[in-house]
Amino acid sequence: MNTRYRITTENRYIKIAYLDHKKLNGFLFKPSNKIYHDGITVTKMTVINFSFVEKILKRKIKRRLEVYLRFIVSLVSDSDDSDITDLRAALNDISRYKDMIKFKYQKYLDQKYLTLLFKKIELLEHELKQKIYYYKEPEAKKVEENHRKR
């Protein structure tokens, strides 16, 4: 049996309430901290307060965008080492992430933040598309044969 609990304190007494997590309207996520306590294991967590959800999602989105930005800058600046498949994979990842934000996180974030976020993502996509469009295949080194003239 899978039971969920919520512990609250009122006047120094501990009150245990049984909750059905499926009926709660909140954001479900898996906590990522690696701190272990005796007897307590948290595998999933539902945040009900929308201001907390917004702060969590903004931090999560900011970290992921910084990772994508560093990756794209390394691809764009290293014109010799970058391959067309790396550029296309990065473009696919960014468009997939944009769709995930649109369908999964849109109901928790305000519209002003979403428009700014989508503008940033579109700027990254535009830069990658330009790099793909103007990509030139590296020329194979020509092996010159030395022929003696007779």
PDB file of C-alpha atoms in Angstrom:
ATOM      1  CA  MET A   1       0.000   0.000   0.000  1.00  0.00           C
ATOM      2  CA  ASN A   2       1.362   3.379  -1.030  1.00  0.00           C
ATOM      3  CA  THR A   3       0.463   5.940   1.650  1.00  0.00           C
ATOM      4  CA  ARG A   4       1.341   9.646   1.666  1.00  0.00           C
ATOM      5  CA  TYR A   5       1.703  11.733   4.821  1.00  0.00           C
ATOM      6  CA  ARG A   6       1.838  15.384   5.697  1.00  0.00           C
ATOM      7  CA  ILE A   7       3.186  16.521   9.034  1.00  0.00           C
ATOM      8  CA  THR A   8       2.260  19.929  10.412  1.00  0.00           C
ATOM      9  CA  THR A   9       2.872  21.490  13.791  1.00  0.00           C
ATOM     10  CA  GLU A  10       0.251  23.311  15.813  1.00  0.00           C
ATOM     11  CA  ASN A  11       0.999  24.460  19.350  1.00  0.00           C
ATOM     12  CA  ARG A  12       3.986  22.121  19.724  1.00  0.00           C
ATOM     13  CA  TYR A  13       1.912  19.051  18.990  1.00  0.00           C
ATOM     14  CA  ILE A  14       2.513  17.013  15.890  1.00  0.00           C
ATOM     15  CA  LYS A  15      -0.513  16.395  13.762  1.00  0.00           C
ATOM     16  CA  ILE A  16      -0.466  13.738  11.041  1.00  0.00           C
ATOM     17  CA  ALA A  17      -2.920  14.099   8.186  1.00  0.00           C
ATOM     18  CA  TYR A  18      -3.493  11.570   5.437  1.00  0.00           C
ATOM     19  CA  LEU A  19      -3.538  13.099   1.961  1.00  0.00           C
ATOM     20  CA  ASP A  20      -4.209  11.742  -1.462  1.00  0.00           C
ATOM     21  CA  HIS A  21      -1.402  13.157  -3.610  1.00  0.00           C
ATOM     22  CA  LYS A  22      -3.313  12.579  -6.835  1.00  0.00           C
ATOM     23  CA  LYS A  23      -5.977  15.104  -5.846  1.00  0.00           C
ATOM     24  CA  LEU A  24      -3.468  17.805  -4.904  1.00  0.00           C
ATOM     25  CA  ASN A  25      -3.017  20.555  -7.446  1.00  0.00           C
ATOM     26  CA  GLY A  26       0.712  21.225  -7.440  1.00  0.00           C
ATOM     27  CA  PHE A  27       4.032  20.571  -9.079  1.00  0.00           C
ATOM     28  CA  LEU A  28       5.483  17.079  -8.650  1.00  0.00           C
ATOM     29  CA  PHE A  29       9.263  16.705  -8.824  1.00  0.00           C
ATOM     30  CA  LYS A  30      12.099  14.572  -7.514  1.00  0.00           C
ATOM     31  CA  PRO A  31      14.408  16.372  -5.077  1.00  0.00           C
ATOM     32  CA  SER A  32      18.026  16.279  -6.110  1.00  0.00           C
ATOM     33  CA  ASN A  33      19.888  16.800  -2.850  1.00  0.00           C
ATOM     34  CA  LYS A  34      22.015  13.928  -1.633  1.00  0.00           C
ATOM     35  CA  ILE A  35      21.642  14.493   2.115  1.00  0.00           C
ATOM     36  CA  TYR A  36      20.672  11.307   3.922  1.00  0.00           C
ATOM     37  CA  HIS A  37      18.801  11.192   7.216  1.00  0.00           C
ATOM     38  CA  ASP A  38      18.031   8.174   9.338  1.00  0.00           C
ATOM     39  CA  GLY A  39      14.677   6.720   8.351  1.00  0.00           C
ATOM     40  CA  ILE A  40      13.705   9.508   5.951  1.00  0.00           C
ATOM     41  CA  THR A  41      13.823   8.976   2.206  1.00  0.00           C
ATOM     42  CA  VAL A  42      12.179  11.496  -0.094  1.00  0.00           C
ATOM     43  CA  THR A  43      11.732  10.239  -3.646  1.00  0.00           C
ATOM     44  CA  LYS A  44       8.946  12.531  -4.828  1.00  0.00           C
ATOM     45  CA  MET A  45       7.686  15.860  -3.615  1.00  0.00           C
ATOM     46  CA  THR A  46       4.588  17.865  -4.469  1.00  0.00           C
ATOM     47  CA  VAL A  47       4.822  21.635  -4.001  1.00  0.00           C
ATOM     48  CA  ILE A  48       1.421  23.260  -3.658  1.00  0.00           C
ATOM     49  CA  ASN A  49       2.396  26.905  -3.114  1.00  0.00           C
ATOM     50  CA  PHE A  50       2.663  28.466  -6.586  1.00  0.00           C
ATOM     51  CA  SER A  51       5.268  31.045  -5.548  1.00  0.00           C
ATOM     52  CA  PHE A  52       7.585  28.195  -4.493  1.00  0.00           C
ATOM     53  CA  VAL A  53       6.862  26.357  -7.725  1.00  0.00           C
ATOM     54  CA  GLU A  54       7.702  29.456  -9.727  1.00  0.00           C
ATOM     55  CA  LYS A  55      11.007  29.928  -7.877  1.00  0.00           C
ATOM     56  CA  ILE A  56      11.956  26.269  -8.324  1.00  0.00           C
ATOM     57  CA  LEU A  57      11.152  26.295 -12.041  1.00  0.00           C
ATOM     58  CA  LYS A  58      12.952  29.578 -12.691  1.00  0.00           C
ATOM     59  CA  ARG A  59      16.084  28.240 -11.030  1.00  0.00           C
ATOM     60  CA  LYS A  60      15.841  24.967 -12.946  1.00  0.00           C
ATOM     61  CA  ILE A  61      15.290  26.717 -16.297  1.00  0.00           C
ATOM     62  CA  LYS A  62      18.118  29.187 -15.635  1.00  0.00           C
ATOM     63  CA  ARG A  63      20.593  26.366 -14.959  1.00  0.00           C
ATOM     64  CA  ARG A  64      19.591  24.466 -18.090  1.00  0.00           C
ATOM     65  CA  LEU A  65      19.810  27.590 -20.286  1.00  0.00           C
ATOM     66  CA  GLU A  66      23.296  28.354 -18.959  1.00  0.00           C
ATOM     67  CA  VAL A  67      24.394  24.821 -19.871  1.00  0.00           C
ATOM     68  CA  TYR A  68      22.963  25.189 -23.383  1.00  0.00           C
ATOM     69  CA  LEU A  69      24.533  28.620 -23.768  1.00  0.00           C
ATOM     70  CA  ARG A  70      27.996  27.357 -22.793  1.00  0.00           C
ATOM     71  CA  PHE A  71      27.635  24.415 -25.163  1.00  0.00           C
ATOM     72  CA  ILE A  72      26.510  26.589 -28.068  1.00  0.00           C
ATOM     73  CA  VAL A  73      29.249  29.148 -27.472  1.00  0.00           C
ATOM     74  CA  SER A  74      31.828  26.370 -27.514  1.00  0.00           C
ATOM     75  CA  LEU A  75      30.360  25.028 -30.780  1.00  0.00           C
ATOM     76  CA  VAL A  76      30.184  28.430 -32.456  1.00  0.00           C
ATOM     77  CA  SER A  77      33.603  29.636 -31.335  1.00  0.00           C
ATOM     78  CA  ASP A  78      35.394  26.417 -32.339  1.00  0.00           C
ATOM     79  CA  SER A  79      34.731  26.608 -36.029  1.00  0.00           C
ATOM     80  CA  ASP A  80      37.446  24.056 -36.782  1.00  0.00           C
ATOM     81  CA  ASP A  81      36.283  21.338 -34.406  1.00  0.00           C
ATOM     82  CA  SER A  82      32.527  21.694 -34.749  1.00  0.00           C
ATOM     83  CA  ASP A  83      30.724  19.167 -36.868  1.00  0.00           C
ATOM     84  CA  ILE A  84      27.362  19.649 -38.558  1.00  0.00           C
ATOM     85  CA  THR A  85      25.888  16.765 -36.565  1.00  0.00           C
ATOM     86  CA  ASP A  86      26.822  18.478 -33.276  1.00  0.00           C
ATOM     87  CA  LEU A  87      25.138  21.662 -34.423  1.00  0.00           C
ATOM     88  CA  ARG A  88      21.976  19.838 -35.473  1.00  0.00           C
ATOM     89  CA  ALA A  89      21.889  17.858 -32.218  1.00  0.00           C
ATOM     90  CA  ALA A  90      22.169  21.091 -30.224  1.00  0.00           C
ATOM     91  CA  LEU A  91      19.371  22.649 -32.284  1.00  0.00           C
ATOM     92  CA  ASN A  92      17.150  19.617 -31.694  1.00  0.00           C
ATOM     93  CA  ASP A  93      17.864  19.694 -27.952  1.00  0.00           C
ATOM     94  CA  ILE A  94      16.973  23.362 -27.675  1.00  0.00           C
ATOM     95  CA  SER A  95      13.742  22.993 -29.648  1.00  0.00           C
ATOM     96  CA  ARG A  96      12.791  19.960 -27.531  1.00  0.00           C
ATOM     97  CA  TYR A  97      13.489  21.942 -24.347  1.00  0.00           C
ATOM     98  CA  LYS A  98      11.388  24.837 -25.640  1.00  0.00           C
ATOM     99  CA  ASP A  99       8.463  22.469 -26.258  1.00  0.00           C
ATOM    100  CA  MET A 100       8.878  20.949 -22.805  1.00  0.00           C
ATOM    101  CA  ILE A 101       8.683  24.394 -21.207  1.00  0.00           C
ATOM    102  CA  LYS A 102       5.661  25.243 -23.322  1.00  0.00           C
ATOM    103  CA  PHE A 103       3.668  22.144 -22.428  1.00  0.00           C
ATOM    104  CA  LYS A 104       4.910  21.217 -18.952  1.00  0.00           C
ATOM    105  CA  TYR A 105       5.817  24.456 -17.148  1.00  0.00           C
ATOM    106  CA  GLN A 106       3.603  27.052 -18.806  1.00  0.00           C
ATOM    107  CA  LYS A 107       0.775  26.800 -16.275  1.00  0.00           C
ATOM    108  CA  TYR A 108       3.153  27.559 -13.385  1.00  0.00           C
ATOM    109  CA  LEU A 109       5.025  30.546 -14.863  1.00  0.00           C
ATOM    110  CA  ASP A 110       3.731  34.024 -15.645  1.00  0.00           C
ATOM    111  CA  GLN A 111       3.345  35.196 -19.227  1.00  0.00           C
ATOM    112  CA  LYS A 112       5.933  37.993 -19.017  1.00  0.00           C
ATOM    113  CA  TYR A 113       8.666  35.579 -17.928  1.00  0.00           C
ATOM    114  CA  LEU A 114       7.656  33.070 -20.615  1.00  0.00           C
ATOM    115  CA  THR A 115       7.871  35.628 -23.433  1.00  0.00           C
ATOM    116  CA  LEU A 116      11.331  36.698 -22.266  1.00  0.00           C
ATOM    117  CA  LEU A 117      12.424  33.069 -21.976  1.00  0.00           C
ATOM    118  CA  PHE A 118      11.134  32.180 -25.443  1.00  0.00           C
ATOM    119  CA  LYS A 119      12.947  35.189 -26.914  1.00  0.00           C
ATOM    120  CA  LYS A 120      16.205  33.949 -25.379  1.00  0.00           C
ATOM    121  CA  ILE A 121      15.650  30.445 -26.712  1.00  0.00           C
ATOM    122  CA  GLU A 122      14.758  31.756 -30.178  1.00  0.00           C
ATOM    123  CA  LEU A 123      17.960  33.804 -30.183  1.00  0.00           C
ATOM    124  CA  LEU A 124      19.972  30.650 -29.457  1.00  0.00           C
ATOM    125  CA  GLU A 125      18.069  28.753 -32.159  1.00  0.00           C
ATOM    126  CA  HIS A 126      18.685  31.549 -34.660  1.00  0.00           C
ATOM    127  CA  GLU A 127      22.421  31.515 -33.944  1.00  0.00           C
ATOM    128  CA  LEU A 128      22.583  27.749 -34.447  1.00  0.00           C
ATOM    129  CA  LYS A 129      20.547  27.916 -37.657  1.00  0.00           C
ATOM    130  CA  GLN A 130      22.887  30.568 -39.016  1.00  0.00           C
ATOM    131  CA  LYS A 131      25.897  28.461 -38.140  1.00  0.00           C
ATOM    132  CA  ILE A 132      24.329  25.424 -39.863  1.00  0.00           C
ATOM    133  CA  TYR A 133      23.395  27.457 -42.938  1.00  0.00           C
ATOM    134  CA  TYR A 134      26.896  28.877 -43.391  1.00  0.00           C
ATOM    135  CA  TYR A 135      28.665  25.638 -42.464  1.00  0.00           C
ATOM    136  CA  LYS A 136      31.420  24.596 -44.834  1.00  0.00           C
ATOM    137  CA  GLU A 137      32.749  21.096 -44.956  1.00  0.00           C
ATOM    138  CA  PRO A 138      36.425  20.988 -44.089  1.00  0.00           C
ATOM    139  CA  GLU A 139      38.449  20.300 -47.174  1.00  0.00           C
ATOM    140  CA  ALA A 140      40.372  17.092 -47.214  1.00  0.00           C
ATOM    141  CA  LYS A 141      44.086  17.585 -47.274  1.00  0.00           C
ATOM    142  CA  LYS A 142      45.372  17.125 -50.711  1.00  0.00           C
ATOM    143  CA  VAL A 143      48.195  14.749 -51.016  1.00  0.00           C
ATOM    144  CA  GLU A 144      50.582  16.097 -53.523  1.00  0.00           C
ATOM    145  CA  GLU A 145      52.757  13.684 -55.305  1.00  0.00           C
ATOM    146  CA  ASN A 146      56.164  14.800 -56.320  1.00  0.00           C
ATOM    147  CA  HIS A 147      56.808  13.812 -59.879  1.00  0.00           C
ATOM    148  CA  ARG A 148      60.152  14.282 -61.459  1.00  0.00           C
ATOM    149  CA  LYS A 149      60.179  15.785 -64.841  1.00  0.00           C
ATOM    150  CA  ARG A 150      62.112  13.872 -67.445  1.00  0.00           C
TER     151      ARG A 150
END
